[in-house]
Short mmCIF file of C-alpha atoms in Angstrom, two decimals:
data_model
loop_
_atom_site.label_atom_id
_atom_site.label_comp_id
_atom_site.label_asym_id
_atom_site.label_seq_id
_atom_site.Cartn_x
_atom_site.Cartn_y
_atom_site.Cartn_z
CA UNK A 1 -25.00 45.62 -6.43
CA UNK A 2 -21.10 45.85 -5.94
CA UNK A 3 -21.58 47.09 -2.31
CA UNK A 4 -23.89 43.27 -1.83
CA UNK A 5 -21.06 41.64 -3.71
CA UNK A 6 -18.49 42.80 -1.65
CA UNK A 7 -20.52 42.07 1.78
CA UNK A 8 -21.10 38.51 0.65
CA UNK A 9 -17.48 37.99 -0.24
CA UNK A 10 -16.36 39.69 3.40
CA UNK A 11 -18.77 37.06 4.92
CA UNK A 12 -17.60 33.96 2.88
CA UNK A 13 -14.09 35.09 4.38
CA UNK A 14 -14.98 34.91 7.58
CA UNK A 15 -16.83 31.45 7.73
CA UNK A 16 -14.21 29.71 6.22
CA UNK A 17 -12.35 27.40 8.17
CA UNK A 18 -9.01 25.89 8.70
CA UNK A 19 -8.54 21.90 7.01
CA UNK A 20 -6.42 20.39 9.51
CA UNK A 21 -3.59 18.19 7.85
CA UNK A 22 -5.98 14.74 9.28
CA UNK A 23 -8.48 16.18 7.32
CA UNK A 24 -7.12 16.35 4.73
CA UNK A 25 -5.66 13.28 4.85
CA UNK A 26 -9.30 12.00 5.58
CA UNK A 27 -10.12 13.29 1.86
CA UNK A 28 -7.63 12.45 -0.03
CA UNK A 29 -7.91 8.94 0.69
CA UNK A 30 -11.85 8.88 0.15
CA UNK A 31 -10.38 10.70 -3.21
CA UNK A 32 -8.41 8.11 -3.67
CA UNK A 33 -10.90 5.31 -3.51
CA UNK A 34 -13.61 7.34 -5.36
CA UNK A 35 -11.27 7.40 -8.50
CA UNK A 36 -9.96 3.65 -7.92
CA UNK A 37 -13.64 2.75 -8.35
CA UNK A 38 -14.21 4.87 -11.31
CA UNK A 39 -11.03 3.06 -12.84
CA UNK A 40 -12.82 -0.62 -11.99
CA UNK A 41 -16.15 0.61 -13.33
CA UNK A 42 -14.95 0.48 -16.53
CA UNK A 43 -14.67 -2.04 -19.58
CA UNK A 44 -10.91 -2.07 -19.46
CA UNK A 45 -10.99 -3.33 -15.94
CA UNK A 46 -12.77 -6.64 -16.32
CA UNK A 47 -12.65 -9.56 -17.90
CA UNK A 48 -15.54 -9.62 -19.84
CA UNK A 49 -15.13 -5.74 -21.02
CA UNK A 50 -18.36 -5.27 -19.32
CA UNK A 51 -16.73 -3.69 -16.40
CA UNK A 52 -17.79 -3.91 -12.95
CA UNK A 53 -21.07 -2.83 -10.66
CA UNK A 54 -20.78 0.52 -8.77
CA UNK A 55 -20.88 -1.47 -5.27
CA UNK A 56 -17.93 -4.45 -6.60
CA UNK A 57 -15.65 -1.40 -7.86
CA UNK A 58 -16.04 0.91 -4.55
CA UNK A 59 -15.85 -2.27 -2.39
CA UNK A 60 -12.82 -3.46 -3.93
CA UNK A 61 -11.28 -0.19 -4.46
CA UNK A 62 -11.72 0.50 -0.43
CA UNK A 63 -10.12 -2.33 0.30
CA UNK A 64 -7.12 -2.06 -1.98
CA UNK A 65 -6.79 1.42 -0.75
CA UNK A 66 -7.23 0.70 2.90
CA UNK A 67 -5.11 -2.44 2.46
CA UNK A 68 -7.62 -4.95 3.92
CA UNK A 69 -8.33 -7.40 1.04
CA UNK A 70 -11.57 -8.35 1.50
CA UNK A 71 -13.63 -9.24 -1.72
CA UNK A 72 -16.80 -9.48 -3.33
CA UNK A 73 -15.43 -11.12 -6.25
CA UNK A 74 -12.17 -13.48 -7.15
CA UNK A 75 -9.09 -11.08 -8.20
CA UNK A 76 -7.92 -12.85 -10.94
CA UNK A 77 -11.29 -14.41 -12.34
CA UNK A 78 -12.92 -11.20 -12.21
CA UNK A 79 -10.40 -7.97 -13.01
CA UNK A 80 -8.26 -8.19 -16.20
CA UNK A 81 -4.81 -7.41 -16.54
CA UNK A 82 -5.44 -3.27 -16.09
CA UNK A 83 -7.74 -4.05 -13.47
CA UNK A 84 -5.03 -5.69 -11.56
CA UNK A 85 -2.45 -3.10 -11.68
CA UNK A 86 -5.10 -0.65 -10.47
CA UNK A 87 -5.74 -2.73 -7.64
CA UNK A 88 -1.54 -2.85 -7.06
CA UNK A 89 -1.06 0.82 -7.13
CA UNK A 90 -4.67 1.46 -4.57
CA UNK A 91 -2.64 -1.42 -2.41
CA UNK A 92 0.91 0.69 -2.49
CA UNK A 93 -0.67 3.93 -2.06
CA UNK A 94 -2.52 3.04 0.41
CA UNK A 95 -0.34 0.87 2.56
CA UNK A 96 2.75 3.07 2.26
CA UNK A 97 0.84 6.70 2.25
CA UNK A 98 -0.18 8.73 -0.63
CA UNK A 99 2.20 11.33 0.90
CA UNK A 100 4.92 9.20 0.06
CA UNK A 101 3.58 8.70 -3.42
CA UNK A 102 3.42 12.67 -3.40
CA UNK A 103 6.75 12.82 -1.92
CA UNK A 104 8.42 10.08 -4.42
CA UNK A 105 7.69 13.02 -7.16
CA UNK A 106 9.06 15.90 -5.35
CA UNK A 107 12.01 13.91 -5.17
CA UNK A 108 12.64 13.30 -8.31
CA UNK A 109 11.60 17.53 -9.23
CA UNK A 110 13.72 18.34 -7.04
CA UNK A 111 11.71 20.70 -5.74
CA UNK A 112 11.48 22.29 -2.36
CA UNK A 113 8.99 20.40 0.49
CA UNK A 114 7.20 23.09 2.24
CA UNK A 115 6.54 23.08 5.99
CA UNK A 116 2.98 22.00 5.48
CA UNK A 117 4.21 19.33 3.04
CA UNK A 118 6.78 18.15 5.98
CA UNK A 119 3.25 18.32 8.72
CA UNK A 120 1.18 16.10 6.69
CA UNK A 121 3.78 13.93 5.70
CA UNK A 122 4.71 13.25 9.73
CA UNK A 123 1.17 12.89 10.25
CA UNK A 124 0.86 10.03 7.34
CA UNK A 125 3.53 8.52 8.77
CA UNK A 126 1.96 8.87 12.43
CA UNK A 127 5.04 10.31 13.51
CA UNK A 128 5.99 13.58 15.48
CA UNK A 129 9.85 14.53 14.21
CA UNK A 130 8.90 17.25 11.20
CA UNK A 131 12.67 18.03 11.30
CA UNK A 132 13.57 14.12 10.64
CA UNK A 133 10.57 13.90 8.39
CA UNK A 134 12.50 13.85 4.87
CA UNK A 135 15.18 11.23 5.97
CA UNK A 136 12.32 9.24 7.25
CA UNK A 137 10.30 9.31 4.09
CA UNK A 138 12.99 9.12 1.70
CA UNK A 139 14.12 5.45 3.90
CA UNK A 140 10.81 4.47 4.11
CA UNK A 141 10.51 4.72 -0.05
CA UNK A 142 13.80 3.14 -0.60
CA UNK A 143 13.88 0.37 2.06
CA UNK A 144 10.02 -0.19 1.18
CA UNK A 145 11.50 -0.74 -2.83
CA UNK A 146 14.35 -2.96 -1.88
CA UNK A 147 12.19 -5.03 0.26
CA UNK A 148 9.39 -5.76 -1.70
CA UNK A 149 11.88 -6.49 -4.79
CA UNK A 150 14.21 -8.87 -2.89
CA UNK A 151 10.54 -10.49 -1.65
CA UNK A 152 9.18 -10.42 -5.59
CA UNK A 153 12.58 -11.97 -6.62
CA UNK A 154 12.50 -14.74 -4.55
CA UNK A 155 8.33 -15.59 -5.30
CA UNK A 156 9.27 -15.31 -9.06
CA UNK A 157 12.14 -17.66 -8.90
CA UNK A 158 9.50 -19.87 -7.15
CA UNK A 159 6.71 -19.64 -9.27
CA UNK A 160 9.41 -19.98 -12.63
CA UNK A 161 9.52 -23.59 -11.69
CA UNK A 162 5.61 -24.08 -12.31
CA UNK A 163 4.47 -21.24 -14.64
CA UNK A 164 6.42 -19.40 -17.24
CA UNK A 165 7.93 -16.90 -16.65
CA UNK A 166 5.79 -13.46 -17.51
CA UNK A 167 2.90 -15.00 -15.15
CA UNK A 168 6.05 -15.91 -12.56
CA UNK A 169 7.26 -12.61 -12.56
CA UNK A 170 3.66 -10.87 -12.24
CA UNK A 171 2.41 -12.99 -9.45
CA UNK A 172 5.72 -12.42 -7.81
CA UNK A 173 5.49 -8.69 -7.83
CA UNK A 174 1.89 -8.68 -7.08
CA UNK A 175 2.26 -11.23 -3.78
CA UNK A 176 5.13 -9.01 -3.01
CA UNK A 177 3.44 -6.12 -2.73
CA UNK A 178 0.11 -7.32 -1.46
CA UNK A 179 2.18 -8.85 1.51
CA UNK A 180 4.46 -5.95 2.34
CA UNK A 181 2.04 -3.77 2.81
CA UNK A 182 -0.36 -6.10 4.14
CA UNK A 183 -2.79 -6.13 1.93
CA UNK A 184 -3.55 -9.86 1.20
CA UNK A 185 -5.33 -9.50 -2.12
CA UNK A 186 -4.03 -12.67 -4.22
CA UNK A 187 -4.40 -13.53 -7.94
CA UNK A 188 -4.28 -17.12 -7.08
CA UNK A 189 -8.19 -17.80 -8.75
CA UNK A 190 -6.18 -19.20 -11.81
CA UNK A 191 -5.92 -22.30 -9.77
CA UNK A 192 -8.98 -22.06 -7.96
CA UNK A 193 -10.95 -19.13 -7.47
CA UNK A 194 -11.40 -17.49 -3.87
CA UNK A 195 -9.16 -19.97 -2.02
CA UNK A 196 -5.88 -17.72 -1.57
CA UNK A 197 -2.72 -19.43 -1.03
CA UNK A 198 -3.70 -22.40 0.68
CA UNK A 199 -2.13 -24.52 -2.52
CA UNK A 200 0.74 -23.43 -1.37
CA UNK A 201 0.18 -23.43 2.35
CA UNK A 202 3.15 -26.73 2.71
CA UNK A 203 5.20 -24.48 0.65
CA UNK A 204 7.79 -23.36 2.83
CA UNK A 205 9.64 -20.47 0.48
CA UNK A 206 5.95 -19.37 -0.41
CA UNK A 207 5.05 -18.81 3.14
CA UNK A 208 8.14 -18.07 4.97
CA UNK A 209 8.92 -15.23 2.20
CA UNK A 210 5.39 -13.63 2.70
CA UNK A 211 5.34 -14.01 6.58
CA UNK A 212 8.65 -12.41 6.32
CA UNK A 213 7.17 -9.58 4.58
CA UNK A 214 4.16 -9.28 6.38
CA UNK A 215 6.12 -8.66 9.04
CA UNK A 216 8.85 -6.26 7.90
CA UNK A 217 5.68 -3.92 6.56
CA UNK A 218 3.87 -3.78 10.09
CA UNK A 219 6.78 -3.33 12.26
CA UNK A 220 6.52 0.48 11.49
CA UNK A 221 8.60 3.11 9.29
CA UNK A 222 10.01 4.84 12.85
CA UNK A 223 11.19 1.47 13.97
CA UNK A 224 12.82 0.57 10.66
CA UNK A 225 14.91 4.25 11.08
CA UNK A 226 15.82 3.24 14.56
CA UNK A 227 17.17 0.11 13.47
CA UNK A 228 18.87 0.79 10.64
CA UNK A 229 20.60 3.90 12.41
CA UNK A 230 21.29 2.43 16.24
CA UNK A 231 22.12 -1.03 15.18
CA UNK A 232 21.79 -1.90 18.94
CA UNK A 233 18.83 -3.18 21.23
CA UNK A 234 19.79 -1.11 23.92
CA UNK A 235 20.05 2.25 22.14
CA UNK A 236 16.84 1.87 20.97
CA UNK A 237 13.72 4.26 22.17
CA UNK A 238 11.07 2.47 24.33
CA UNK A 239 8.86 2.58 21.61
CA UNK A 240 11.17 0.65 19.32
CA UNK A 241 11.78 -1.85 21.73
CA UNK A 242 8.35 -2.54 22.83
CA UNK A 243 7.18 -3.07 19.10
CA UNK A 244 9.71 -5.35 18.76
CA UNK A 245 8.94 -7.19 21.59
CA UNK A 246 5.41 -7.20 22.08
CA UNK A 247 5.45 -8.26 17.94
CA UNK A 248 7.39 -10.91 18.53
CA UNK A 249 5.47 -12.18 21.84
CA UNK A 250 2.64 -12.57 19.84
CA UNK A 251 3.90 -14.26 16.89
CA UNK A 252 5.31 -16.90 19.50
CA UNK A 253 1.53 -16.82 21.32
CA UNK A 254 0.04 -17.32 18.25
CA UNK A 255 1.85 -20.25 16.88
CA UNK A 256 1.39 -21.80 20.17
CA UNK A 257 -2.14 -21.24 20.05
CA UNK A 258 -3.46 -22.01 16.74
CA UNK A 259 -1.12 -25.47 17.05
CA UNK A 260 -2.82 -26.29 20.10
CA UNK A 261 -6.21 -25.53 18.38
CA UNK A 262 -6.13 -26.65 15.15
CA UNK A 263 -3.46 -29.68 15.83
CA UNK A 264 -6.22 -32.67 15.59
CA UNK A 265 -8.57 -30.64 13.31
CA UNK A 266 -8.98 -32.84 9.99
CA UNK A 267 -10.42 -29.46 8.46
CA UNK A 268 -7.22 -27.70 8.64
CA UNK A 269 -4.04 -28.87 9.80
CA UNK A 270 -4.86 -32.38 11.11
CA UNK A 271 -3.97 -33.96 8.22
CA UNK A 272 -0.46 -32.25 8.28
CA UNK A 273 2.66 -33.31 8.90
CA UNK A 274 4.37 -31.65 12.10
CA UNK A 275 6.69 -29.33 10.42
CA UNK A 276 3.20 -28.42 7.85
CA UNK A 277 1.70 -28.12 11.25
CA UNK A 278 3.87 -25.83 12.84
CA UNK A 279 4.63 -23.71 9.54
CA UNK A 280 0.43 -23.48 8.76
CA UNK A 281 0.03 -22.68 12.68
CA UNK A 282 3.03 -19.74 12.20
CA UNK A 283 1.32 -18.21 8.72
CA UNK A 284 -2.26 -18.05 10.51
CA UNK A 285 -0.14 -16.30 13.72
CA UNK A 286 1.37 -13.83 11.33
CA UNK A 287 -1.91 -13.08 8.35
CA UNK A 288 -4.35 -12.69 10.71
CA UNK A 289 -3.06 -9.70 12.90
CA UNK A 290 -3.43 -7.83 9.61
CA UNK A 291 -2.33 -9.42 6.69
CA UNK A 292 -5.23 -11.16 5.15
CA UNK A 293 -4.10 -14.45 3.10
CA UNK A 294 -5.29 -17.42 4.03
CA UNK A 295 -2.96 -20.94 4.39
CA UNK A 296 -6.39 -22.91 5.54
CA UNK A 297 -9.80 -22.49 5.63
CA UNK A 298 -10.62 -19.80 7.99
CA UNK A 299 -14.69 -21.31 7.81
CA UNK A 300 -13.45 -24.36 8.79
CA UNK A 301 -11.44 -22.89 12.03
CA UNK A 302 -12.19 -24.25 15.57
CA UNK A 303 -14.42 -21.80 17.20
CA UNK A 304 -11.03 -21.37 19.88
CA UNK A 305 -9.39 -20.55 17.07
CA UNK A 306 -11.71 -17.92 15.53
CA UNK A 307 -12.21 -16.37 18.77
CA UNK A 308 -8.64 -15.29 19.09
CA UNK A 309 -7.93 -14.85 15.73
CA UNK A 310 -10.61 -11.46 16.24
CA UNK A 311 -7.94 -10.79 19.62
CA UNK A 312 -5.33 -10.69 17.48
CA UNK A 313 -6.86 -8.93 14.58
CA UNK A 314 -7.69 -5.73 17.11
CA UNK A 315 -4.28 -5.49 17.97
CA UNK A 316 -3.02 -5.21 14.33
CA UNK A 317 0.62 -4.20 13.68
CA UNK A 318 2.44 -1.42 14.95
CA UNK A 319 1.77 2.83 14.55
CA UNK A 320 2.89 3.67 11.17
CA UNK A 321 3.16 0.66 9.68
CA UNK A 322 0.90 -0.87 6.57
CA UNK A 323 -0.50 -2.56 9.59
CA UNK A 324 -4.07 -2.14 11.12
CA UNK A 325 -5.76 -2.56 14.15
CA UNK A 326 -5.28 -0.69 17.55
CA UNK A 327 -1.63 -1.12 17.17
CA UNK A 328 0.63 -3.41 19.03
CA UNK A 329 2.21 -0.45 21.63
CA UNK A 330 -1.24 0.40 22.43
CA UNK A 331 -2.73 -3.18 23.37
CA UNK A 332 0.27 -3.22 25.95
CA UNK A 333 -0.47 -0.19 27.47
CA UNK A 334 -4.05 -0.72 28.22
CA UNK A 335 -2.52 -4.60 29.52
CA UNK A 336 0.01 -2.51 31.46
CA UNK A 337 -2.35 -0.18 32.96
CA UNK A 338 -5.00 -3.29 33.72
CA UNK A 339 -2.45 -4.69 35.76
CA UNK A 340 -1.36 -1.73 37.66
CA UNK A 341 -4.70 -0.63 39.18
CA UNK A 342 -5.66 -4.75 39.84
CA UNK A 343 -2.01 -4.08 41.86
CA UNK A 344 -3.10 -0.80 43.26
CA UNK A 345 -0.88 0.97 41.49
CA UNK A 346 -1.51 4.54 40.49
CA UNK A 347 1.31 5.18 38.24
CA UNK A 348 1.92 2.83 35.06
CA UNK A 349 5.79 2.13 34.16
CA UNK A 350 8.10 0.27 31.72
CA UNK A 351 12.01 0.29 31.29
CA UNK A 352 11.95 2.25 34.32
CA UNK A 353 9.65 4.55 32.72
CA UNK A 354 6.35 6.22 33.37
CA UNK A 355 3.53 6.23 30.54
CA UNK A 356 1.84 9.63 31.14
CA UNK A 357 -2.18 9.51 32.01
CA UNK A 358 -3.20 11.24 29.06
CA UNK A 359 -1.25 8.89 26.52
CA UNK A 360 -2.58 5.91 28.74
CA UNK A 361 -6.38 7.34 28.26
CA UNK A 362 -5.60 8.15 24.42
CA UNK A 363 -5.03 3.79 24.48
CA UNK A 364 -8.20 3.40 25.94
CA UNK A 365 -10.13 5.36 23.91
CA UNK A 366 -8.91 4.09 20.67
CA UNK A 367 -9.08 0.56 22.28
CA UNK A 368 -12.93 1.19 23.42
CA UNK A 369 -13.48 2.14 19.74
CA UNK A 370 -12.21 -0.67 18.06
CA UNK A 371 -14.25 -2.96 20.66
CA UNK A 372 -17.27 -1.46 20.31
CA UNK A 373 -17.67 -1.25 16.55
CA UNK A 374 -15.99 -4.89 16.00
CA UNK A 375 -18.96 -5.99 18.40
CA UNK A 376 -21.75 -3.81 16.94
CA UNK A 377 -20.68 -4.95 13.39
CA UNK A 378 -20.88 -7.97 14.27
CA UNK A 379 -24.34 -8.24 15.94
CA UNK A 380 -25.88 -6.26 12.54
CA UNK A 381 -24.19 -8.89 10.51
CA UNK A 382 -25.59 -11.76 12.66
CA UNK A 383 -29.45 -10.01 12.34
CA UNK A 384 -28.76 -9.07 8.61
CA UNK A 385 -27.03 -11.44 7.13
CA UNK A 386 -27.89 -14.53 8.50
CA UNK A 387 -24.03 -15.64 10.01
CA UNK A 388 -23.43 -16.92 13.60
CA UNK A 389 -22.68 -14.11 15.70
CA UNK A 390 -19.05 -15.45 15.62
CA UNK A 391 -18.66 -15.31 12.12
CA UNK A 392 -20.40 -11.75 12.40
CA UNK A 393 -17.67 -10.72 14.81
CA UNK A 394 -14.87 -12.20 13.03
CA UNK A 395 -16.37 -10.26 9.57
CA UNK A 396 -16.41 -6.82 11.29
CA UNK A 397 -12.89 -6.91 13.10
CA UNK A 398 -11.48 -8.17 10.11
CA UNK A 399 -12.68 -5.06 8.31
CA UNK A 400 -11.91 -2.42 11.06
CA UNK A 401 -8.76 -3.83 11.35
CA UNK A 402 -7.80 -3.91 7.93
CA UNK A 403 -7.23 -7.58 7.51
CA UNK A 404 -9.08 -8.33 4.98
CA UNK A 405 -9.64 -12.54 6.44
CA UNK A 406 -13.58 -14.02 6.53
CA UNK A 407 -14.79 -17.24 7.98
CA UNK A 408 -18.20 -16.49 6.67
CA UNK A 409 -17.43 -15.29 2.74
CA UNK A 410 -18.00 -11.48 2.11
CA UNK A 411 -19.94 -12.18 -0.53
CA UNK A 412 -22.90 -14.14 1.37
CA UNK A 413 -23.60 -10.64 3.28
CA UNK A 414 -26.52 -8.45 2.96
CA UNK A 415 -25.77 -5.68 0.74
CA UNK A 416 -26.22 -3.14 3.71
CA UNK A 417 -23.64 -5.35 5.49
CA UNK A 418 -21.66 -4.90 2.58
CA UNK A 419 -21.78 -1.61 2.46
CA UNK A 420 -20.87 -1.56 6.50
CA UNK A 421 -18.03 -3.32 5.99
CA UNK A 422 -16.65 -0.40 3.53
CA UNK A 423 -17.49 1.90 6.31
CA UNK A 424 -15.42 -0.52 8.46
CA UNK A 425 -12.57 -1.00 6.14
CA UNK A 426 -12.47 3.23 5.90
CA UNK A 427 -12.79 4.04 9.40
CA UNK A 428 -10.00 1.12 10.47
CA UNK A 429 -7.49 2.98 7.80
CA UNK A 430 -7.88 5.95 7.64
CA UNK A 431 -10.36 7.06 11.04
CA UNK A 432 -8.49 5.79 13.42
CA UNK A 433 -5.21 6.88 11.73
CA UNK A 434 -6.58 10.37 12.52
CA UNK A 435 -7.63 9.98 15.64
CA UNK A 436 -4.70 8.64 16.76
CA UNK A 437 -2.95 11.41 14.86
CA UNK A 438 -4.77 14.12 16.34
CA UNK A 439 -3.91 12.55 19.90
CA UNK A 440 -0.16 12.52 19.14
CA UNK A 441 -0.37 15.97 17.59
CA UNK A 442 -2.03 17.14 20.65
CA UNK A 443 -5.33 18.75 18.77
CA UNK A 444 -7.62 18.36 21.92
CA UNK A 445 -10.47 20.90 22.68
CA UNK A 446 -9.66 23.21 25.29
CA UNK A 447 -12.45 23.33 27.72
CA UNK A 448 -13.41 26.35 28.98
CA UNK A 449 -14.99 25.12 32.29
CA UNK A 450 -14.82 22.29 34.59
CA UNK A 451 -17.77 21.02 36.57
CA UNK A 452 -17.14 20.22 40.55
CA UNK A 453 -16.05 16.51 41.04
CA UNK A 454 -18.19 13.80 42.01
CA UNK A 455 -17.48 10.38 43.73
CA UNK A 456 -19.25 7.13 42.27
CA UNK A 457 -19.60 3.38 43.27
CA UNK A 458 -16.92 1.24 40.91
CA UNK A 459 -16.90 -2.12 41.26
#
């Protein structure tokens, strides 16, 4: 019996297998959201004390967790006071890492950070550097604490002059957060449930301060280091100075756009003055690459509009960032790398610069992949649940790319849609965060063979 024993333990030896730091990343977060849910199931958590369906807590709990903000169910009408700072901490875990959660204790212990520690807490961060790694998460903690209190100040101190000042201070720290790390889960319903900001959508402190947020959050934590250590535009990586200005190309694109689209649109901003106008045009530019609240009616959208509201939501914000989407550096490449071969090019460059092949293929294949599930989720949302196919579409990118906007109301879907869009909302945080990881890490298969080439018709 002790000879079997000993075999069995000798084989259970050999078939186990190495987690990779993505995997485990991969796990904690579905941890993470398992235990979030558990938390919302129960009595404390809602309202009524009768605490909340299995599919309304995971659904919520995914999307605080993967900082998209989609909902079944109003924030503040339906989760109690508990509830909501549940849903705060899923948001700040999940938008700034649980590795710097992790790390925020260690810090305070004292206590050593192992090598493996320092691997998976590059790899949350979707950067490379393990040597830089503990500067970069100890700035990322502190500059992520000053901003969001400077942003929670300044909401409070707004919200003082209309409520008093307990509910001031706890909407401004819950906006704060929400928008920093891009979140866009509101507890607006006291005013009217489901609607977001958009009483506050002429509001130019309320808007500017979130925009500004929104923005500071999906610029990325590497970018942040580079700027608050070079100081200068021209010492800055390529990286760094693409993000910032690709970001800021779009932000211009996008208020251009959704001005020109929405201008004479009594549904939205028609009825607006020009400054409204421009400001409304400038939130919608900035909340729907990733941030999720809502200044206007996103049902009530021109169809323009919509359409390249789901462009901008597939580019997202920028690698590590609280930002989804295929990331801002990547869109340009692929653009870059369109333009070269329609030029004949063979060789794709920038600042003088050349992007190697394999990073230029690791753009296209995340690129492919958010395409082709933001268009498959949104023809099963069209046959299930009953929305245009643009709605559909608009549904499914938001949820893959974590923004957590609907033109259709998540509620109205099919349960199985529902239950697809918490797929969505996991892959877009967490899924593509390790594929991209595992491309920048360099964990490719090594092929043993290669087949003889073969020349096809393209074209």
């Amino acid at each position: 019996m002790r000879h079997w024993r000993t075999q069995l333990w000798q084989w259970y030896n050999r078939k186990k297998t190495h987690i990779s730091t993505t995997q485990i990343i991969a796990v904690v977060f579905a941890v993470i959201i398992l235990l979030g849910a558990l938390l919302l199931m129960t009595p404390a958590a809602t309202r009524d004390a009768m605490g909340a369906t299995f599919r309304e807590a995971l659904f919520t709990a995914t999307s605080a967790t993967c900082v998209t903000g989609l909902t079944l169910v109003d924030t503040w009408t339906k989760w109690s006071a508990f509830g909501q700072v549940v849903i705060l901490c899923l948001i700040e875990i999940g938008g700034l890492g649980f590795m710097s959660a992790a790390s925020a204790v260690i810090f305070m212990l004292r206590r050593r950070i192992s090598m493996k520690q320092r691997l998976v807490m590059a790899q949350a961060m979707s950067v490379s550097d393990i040597n830089n790694v503990i500067h970069l998460q100890k700035l990322v903690l502190s500059g992520s604490l000053i901003i969001q209190g400077v942003g929670a100040l300044i909401l409070t101190i707004r919200f003082a002059f209309e409520f008093p000042l307990v509910k001031a201070i706890r909407w401004g720290i819950f906006h704060s957060v929400s928008a920093f790390c891009n979140a866009g889960f509101d507890i607006m319903g006291s005013m009217e449930p489901g609607v977001s900001i958009l009483h506050y959508n002429r509001d130019p402190i309320v808007c500017l301060t979130l925009m500004a947020l929104v923005v500071l959050g999906g610029l990325g934590f590497f970018v942040w280091e580079e700027v608050a250590r070079l100081r200068k535009f021209r010492k800055f990586s390529i990286y760094t100075r693409l993000v910032l200005i690709v970001t800021g190309t779009l932000l211009a694109v996008g208020l251009i756009a959704f001005s020109a689209f929405e201008w004479n649109n009594p549904d939205t901003i028609g009825h607006m003055s020009v400054g409204e106008k421009l400001l409304a045009a400038g939130f919608q530019s900035v909340t729907v690459r990733t941030a999720g609240f809502a200044s206007i009616d996103q049902a009530r959208l021109t169809d323009a509009s919509k359409a390249f509201s789901v462009v901008l939501m597939l580019i997202g914000g920028s690698s590590g960032s609280t930002a989804g989407g295929m990331k801002t550096v990547t869109a340009f490449v692929m653009i870059l790398f369109l333009w070269s071969r329609a030029r004949g090019r063979e060789h794709v460059t920038v600042f003088k610069r050349t992007i190697a092949d394999s990073q230029i293929l690791d753009a296209m294949t995340i690129s492919m992949i958010m395409i082709g599930l933001a268009v498959f989720g949104g023809i099963y949302i069209c046959v299930t649940s009953g929305f245009s196919f643009l709605d559909g579409l608009y549904e499914a990118a938001s949820a893959i790319a974590t923004v957590g906007l609907s033109s259709g109301g998540t509620a109205n879907l099919s349960v199985s849609s529902q239950y697809l869009i918490i797929l969505y909302m996991y892959f877009g945080r967490v899924g593509v965060l390790t594929i991209s990881l595992s491309l920048l890490m360099g964990s490719r298969v090594q092929e043993r063979f290669r087949y003889a080439e073969t020349k096809l018709m393209i074209g």
